Tab-separated table of C-alpha atoms in Angstrom:
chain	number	residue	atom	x	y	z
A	1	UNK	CA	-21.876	-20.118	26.179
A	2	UNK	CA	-18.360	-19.281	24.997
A	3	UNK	CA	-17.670	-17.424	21.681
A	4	UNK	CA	-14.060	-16.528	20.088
A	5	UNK	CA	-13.808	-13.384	17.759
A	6	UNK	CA	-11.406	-13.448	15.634
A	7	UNK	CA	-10.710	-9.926	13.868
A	8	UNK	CA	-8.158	-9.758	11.247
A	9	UNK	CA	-6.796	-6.413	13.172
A	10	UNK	CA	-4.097	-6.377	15.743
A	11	UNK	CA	-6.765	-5.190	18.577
A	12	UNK	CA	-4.142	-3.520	20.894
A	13	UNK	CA	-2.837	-1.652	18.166
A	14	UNK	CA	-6.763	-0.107	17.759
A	15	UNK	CA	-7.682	0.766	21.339
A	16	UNK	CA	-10.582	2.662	20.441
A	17	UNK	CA	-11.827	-0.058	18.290
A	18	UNK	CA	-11.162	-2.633	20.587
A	19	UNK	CA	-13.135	-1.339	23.620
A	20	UNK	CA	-15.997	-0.560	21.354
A	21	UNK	CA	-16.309	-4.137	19.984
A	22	UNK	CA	-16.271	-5.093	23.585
A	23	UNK	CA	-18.627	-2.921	24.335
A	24	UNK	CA	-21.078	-3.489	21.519
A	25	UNK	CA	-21.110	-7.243	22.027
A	26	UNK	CA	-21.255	-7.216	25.618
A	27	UNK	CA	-24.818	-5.483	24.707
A	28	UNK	CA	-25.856	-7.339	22.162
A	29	UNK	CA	-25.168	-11.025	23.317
A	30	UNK	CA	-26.999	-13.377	25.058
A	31	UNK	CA	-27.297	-12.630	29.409
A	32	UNK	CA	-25.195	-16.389	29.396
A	33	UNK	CA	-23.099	-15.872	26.476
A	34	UNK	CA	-19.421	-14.354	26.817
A	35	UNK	CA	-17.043	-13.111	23.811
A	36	UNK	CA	-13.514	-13.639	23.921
A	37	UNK	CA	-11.903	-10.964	21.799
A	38	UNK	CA	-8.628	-11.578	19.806
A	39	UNK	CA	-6.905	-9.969	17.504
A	40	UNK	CA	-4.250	-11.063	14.504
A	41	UNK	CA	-0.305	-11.524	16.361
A	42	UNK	CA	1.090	-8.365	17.221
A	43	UNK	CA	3.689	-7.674	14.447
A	44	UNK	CA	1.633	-9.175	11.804
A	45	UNK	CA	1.622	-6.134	9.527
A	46	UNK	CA	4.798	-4.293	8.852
A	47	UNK	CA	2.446	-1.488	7.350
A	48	UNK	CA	0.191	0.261	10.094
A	49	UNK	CA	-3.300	-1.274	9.061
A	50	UNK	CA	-4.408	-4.694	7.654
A	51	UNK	CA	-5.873	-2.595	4.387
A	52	UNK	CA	-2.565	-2.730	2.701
A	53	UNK	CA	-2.508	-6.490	3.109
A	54	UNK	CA	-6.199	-7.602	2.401
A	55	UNK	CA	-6.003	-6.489	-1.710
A	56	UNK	CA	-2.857	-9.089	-2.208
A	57	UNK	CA	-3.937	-12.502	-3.121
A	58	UNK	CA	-0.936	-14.219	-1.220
A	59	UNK	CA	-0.580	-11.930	1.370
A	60	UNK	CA	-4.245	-12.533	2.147
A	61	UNK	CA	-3.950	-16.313	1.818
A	62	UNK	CA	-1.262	-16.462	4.130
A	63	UNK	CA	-2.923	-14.704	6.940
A	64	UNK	CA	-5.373	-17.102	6.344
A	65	UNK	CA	-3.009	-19.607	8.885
A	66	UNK	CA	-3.878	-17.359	12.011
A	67	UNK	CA	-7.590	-17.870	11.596
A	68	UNK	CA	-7.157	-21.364	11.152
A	69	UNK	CA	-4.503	-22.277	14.141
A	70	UNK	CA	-7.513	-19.875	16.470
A	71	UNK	CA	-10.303	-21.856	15.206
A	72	UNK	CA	-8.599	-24.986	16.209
A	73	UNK	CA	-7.145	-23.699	19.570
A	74	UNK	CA	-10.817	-22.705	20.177
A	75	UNK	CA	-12.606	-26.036	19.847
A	76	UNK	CA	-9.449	-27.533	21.872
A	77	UNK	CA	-9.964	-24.888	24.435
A	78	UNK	CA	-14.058	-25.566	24.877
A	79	UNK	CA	-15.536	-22.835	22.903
A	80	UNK	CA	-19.317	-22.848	21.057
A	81	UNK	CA	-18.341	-21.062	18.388
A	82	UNK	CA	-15.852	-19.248	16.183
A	83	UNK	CA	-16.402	-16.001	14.330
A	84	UNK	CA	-14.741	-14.963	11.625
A	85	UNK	CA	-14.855	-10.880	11.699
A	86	UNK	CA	-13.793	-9.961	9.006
A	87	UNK	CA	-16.048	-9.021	5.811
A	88	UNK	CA	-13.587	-10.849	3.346
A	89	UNK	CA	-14.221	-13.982	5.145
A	90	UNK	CA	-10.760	-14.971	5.298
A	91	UNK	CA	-10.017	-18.359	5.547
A	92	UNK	CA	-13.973	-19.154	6.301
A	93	UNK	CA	-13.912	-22.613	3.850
A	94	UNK	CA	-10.471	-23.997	5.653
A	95	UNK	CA	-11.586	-22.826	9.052
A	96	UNK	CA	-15.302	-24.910	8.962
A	97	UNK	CA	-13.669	-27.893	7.469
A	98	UNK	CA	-11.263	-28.207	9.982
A	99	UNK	CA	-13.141	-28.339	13.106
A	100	UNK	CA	-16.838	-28.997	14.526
A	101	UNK	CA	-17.934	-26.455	16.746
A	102	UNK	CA	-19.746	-23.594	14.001
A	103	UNK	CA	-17.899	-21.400	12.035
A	104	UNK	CA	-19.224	-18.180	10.976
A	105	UNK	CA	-18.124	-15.807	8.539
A	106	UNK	CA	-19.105	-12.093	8.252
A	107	UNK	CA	-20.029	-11.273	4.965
A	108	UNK	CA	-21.813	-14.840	4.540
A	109	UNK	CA	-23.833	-14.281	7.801
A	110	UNK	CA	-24.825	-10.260	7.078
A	111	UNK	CA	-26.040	-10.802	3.489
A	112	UNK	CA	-28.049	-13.623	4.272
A	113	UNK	CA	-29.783	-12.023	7.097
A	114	UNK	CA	-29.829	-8.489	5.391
A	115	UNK	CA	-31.794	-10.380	2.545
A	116	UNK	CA	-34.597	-11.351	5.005
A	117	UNK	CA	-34.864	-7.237	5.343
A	118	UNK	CA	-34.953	-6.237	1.745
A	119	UNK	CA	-33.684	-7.077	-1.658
A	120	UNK	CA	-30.770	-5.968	-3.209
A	121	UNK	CA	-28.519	-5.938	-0.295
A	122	UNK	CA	-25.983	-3.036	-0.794
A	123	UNK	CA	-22.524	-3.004	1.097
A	124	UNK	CA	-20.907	0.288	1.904
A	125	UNK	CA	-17.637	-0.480	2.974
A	126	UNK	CA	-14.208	1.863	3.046
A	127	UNK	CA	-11.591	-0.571	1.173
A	128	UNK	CA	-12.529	-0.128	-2.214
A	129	UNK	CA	-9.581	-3.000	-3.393
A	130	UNK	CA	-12.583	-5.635	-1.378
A	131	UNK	CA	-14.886	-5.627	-3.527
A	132	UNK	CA	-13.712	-8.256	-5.966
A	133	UNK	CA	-12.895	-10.654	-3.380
A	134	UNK	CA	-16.232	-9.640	-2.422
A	135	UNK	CA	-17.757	-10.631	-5.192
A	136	UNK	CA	-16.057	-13.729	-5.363
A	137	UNK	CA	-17.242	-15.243	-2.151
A	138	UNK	CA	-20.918	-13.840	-3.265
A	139	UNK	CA	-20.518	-16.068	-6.028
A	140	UNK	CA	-19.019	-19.110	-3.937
A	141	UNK	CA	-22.208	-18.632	-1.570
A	142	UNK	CA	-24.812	-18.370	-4.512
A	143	UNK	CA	-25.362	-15.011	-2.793
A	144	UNK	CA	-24.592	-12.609	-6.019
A	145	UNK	CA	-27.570	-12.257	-7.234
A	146	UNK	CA	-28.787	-10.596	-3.760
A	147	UNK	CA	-26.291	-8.103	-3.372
A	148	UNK	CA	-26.461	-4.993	-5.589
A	149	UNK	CA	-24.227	-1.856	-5.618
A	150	UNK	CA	-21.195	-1.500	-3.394
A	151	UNK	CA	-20.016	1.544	-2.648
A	152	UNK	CA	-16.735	3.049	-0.499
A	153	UNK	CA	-17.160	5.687	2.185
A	154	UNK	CA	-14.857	8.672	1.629
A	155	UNK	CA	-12.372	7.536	4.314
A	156	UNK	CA	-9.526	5.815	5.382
A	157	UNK	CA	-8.883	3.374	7.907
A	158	UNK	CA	-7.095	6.045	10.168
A	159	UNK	CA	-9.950	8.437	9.321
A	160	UNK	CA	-12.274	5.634	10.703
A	161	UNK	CA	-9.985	5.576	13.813
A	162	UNK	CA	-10.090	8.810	14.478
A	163	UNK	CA	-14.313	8.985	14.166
A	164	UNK	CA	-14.183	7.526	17.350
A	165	UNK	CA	-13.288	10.698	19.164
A	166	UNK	CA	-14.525	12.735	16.412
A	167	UNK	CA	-17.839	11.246	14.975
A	168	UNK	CA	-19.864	13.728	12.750
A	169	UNK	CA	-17.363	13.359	9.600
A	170	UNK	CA	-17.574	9.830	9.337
A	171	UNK	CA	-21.472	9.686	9.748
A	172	UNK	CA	-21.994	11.847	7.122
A	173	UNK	CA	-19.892	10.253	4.984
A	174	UNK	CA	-21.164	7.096	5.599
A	175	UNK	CA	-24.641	8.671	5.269
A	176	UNK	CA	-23.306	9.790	1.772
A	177	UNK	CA	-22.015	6.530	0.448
A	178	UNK	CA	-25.484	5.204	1.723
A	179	UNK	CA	-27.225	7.352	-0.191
A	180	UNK	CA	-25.333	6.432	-3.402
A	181	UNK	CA	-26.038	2.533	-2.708
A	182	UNK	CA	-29.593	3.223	-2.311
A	183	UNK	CA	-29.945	4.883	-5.650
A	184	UNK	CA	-28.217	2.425	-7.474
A	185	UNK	CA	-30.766	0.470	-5.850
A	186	UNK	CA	-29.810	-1.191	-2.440
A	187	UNK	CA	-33.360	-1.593	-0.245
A	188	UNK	CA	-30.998	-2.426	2.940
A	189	UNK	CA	-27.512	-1.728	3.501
A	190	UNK	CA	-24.334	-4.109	5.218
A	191	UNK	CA	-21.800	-2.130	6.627
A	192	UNK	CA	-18.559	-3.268	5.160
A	193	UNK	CA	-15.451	-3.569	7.348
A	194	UNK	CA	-15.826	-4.153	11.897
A	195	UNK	CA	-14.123	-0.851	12.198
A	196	UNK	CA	-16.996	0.888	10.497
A	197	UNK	CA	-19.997	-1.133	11.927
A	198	UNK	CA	-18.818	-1.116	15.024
A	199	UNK	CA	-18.621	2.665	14.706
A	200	UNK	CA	-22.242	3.100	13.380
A	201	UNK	CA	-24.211	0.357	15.921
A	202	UNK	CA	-22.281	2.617	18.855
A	203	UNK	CA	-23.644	5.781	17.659
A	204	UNK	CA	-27.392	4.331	16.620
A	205	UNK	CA	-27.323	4.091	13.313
A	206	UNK	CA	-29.901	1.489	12.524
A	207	UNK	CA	-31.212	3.585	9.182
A	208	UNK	CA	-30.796	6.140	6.472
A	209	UNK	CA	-33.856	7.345	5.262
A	210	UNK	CA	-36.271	4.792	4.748
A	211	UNK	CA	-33.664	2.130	4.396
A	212	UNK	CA	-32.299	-0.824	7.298
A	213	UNK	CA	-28.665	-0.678	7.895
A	214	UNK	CA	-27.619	-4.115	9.448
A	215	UNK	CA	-25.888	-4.564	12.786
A	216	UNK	CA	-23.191	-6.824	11.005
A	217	UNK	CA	-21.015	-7.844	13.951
A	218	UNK	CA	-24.155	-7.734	16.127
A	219	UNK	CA	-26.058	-9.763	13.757
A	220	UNK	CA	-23.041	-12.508	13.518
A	221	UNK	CA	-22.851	-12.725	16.935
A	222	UNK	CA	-26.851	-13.627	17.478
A	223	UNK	CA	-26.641	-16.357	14.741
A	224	UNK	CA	-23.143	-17.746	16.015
A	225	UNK	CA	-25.324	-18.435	19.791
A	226	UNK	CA	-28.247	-20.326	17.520
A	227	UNK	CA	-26.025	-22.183	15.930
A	228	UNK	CA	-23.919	-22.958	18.716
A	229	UNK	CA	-27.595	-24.503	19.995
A	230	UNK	CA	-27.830	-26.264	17.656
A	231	UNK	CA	-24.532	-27.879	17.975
A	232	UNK	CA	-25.102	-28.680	21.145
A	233	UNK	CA	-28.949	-30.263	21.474
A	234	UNK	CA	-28.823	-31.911	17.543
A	235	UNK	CA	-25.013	-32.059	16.930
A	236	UNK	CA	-25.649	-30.294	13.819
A	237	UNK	CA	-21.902	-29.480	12.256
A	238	UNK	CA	-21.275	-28.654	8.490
A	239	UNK	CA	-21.471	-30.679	5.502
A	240	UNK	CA	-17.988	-33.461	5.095
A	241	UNK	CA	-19.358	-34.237	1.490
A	242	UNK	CA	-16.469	-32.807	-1.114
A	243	UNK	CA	-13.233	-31.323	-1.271
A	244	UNK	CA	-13.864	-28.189	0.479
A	245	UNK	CA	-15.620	-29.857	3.539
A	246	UNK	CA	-14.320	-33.429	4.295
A	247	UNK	CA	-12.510	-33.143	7.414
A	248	UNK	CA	-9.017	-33.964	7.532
A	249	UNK	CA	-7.583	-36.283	9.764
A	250	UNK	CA	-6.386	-34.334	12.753
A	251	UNK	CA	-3.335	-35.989	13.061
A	252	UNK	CA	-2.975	-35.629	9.880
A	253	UNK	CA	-3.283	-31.435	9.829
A	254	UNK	CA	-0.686	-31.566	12.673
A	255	UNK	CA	2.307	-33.252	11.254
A	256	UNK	CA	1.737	-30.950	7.831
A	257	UNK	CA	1.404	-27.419	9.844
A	258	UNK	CA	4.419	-29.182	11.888
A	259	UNK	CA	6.432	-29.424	8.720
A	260	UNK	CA	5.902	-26.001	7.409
A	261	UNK	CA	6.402	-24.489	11.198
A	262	UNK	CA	3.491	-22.843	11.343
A	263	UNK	CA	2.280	-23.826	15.137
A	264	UNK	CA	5.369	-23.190	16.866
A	265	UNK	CA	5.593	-19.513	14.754
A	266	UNK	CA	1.826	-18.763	16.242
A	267	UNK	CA	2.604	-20.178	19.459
A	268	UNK	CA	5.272	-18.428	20.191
């Protein structure tokens, strides 16, 4: 089984990052199953981290174009399945009604399976400007009446960077922030953003207190190999009833990125 993950980082820029992902997923998939890391185009972000972008409604929505021109270059190129990893979900509604193979989304995929551990579902994530996109795709899924509090760890995204050689600060603080979810009521918390998950599942954190913290990207990864099962014995694929899952002609989705330039600008 082949799996593309698509992060909404520029992976060589975050070294550290990158070879922990790698190294977290390597343990946590399937013996037959390989992950095929990539990252946003180098150059993406004129600022130094995706953060700056992410809180801009049109900056956001035109990133959006990278995760769809990977999700189709990944059911050209053979894959089983496509993750989006990236808590915002960007792009997850355009990306699953443009091609087969299963599409999953981070935030979708870690509330749903944090609600089978508890209920409400608390995120603790470092980008406070998220949480009302957040909150919008909670209410897109029917999901917002599982998730509870959300609540920001005391760092930035270099401070998270930087936990990788220097861990103690960043689990406290995250241990903090957990805290303050809990007491607002969370019975199981999501780790927001890769960057921090990633962090947490390599150092062990699978609790605070008497409270689950989910393996996010782990988690994503183990549903992305049963549905990519179940594409392949049943042929399940996602609903084509409505306007934001009929399937458009690809022929069709050619000519119009054609027009606007936007596969010869990602494939260059």
């Amino acid at each position: 089984m082949k799996i593309w993950h698509q992060s909404f980082t520029v992976l060589d820029d975050v070294p550290h990052y990158r070879d922990a992902l790698e190294r977290h997923l390597a343990k946590v998939a399937a013996p037959d199953t390989e992950v095929h890391l990539h990252g946003m185009k180098p150059g993406t972000y004129p600022s130094d981290y995706p953060g700056t972008h992410i809180k801009y409604a049109y900056l956001s929505g035109l990133h959006k174009e990278q995760f769809v021109h990977a999700a189709l270059r990944a059911q050209d190129e053979g894959y089983d399945a496509f993750l989006i990893a990236t808590i915002p979900d960007t792009a997850y509604e355009e990306c699953r009604s443009v091609v087969d193979i299963p599409v999953l989304a981070y935030g979708h995929t870690s509330v749903l399976m944090a609600a089978t551990l508890g209920s409400p579902v608390g995120i603790v994530n470092f980008i406070g400007a998220l949480e009302p996109q957040l909150r919008r795709n909670l209410r897109t899924y029917g999901l917002d009446q599982v998730v509870g509090p959300i609540r920001q760890v005391a760092a930035e995204f270099t401070d998270v960077m930087a936990a990788y050689a220097k861990p103690d600060g960043l689990l406290e603080a995250f241990r903090a922030a957990a805290r303050e979810a809990i007491d607002a009521g969370a019975t199981v918390i999501v780790p927001g953003e890769g960057p921090l998950n990633v962090f947490l599942a390599d150092h062990g954190v699978s609790r605070v207190d008497d409270v689950p913290v989910l393996d996010s990207l782990g988690t994503l990864l183990q549903v992305a190999e049963l549905r990519a099962r179940q594409y392949r014995s049943a042929g399940l694929i996602p609903s084509r009833r409505g306007f934001h899952h009929e399937q458009p002609p690809r022929e069709l989705l050619d000519r119009a990125r054609d027009f606007y330039g936007i596969t010869a600008a990602l494939d260059s």
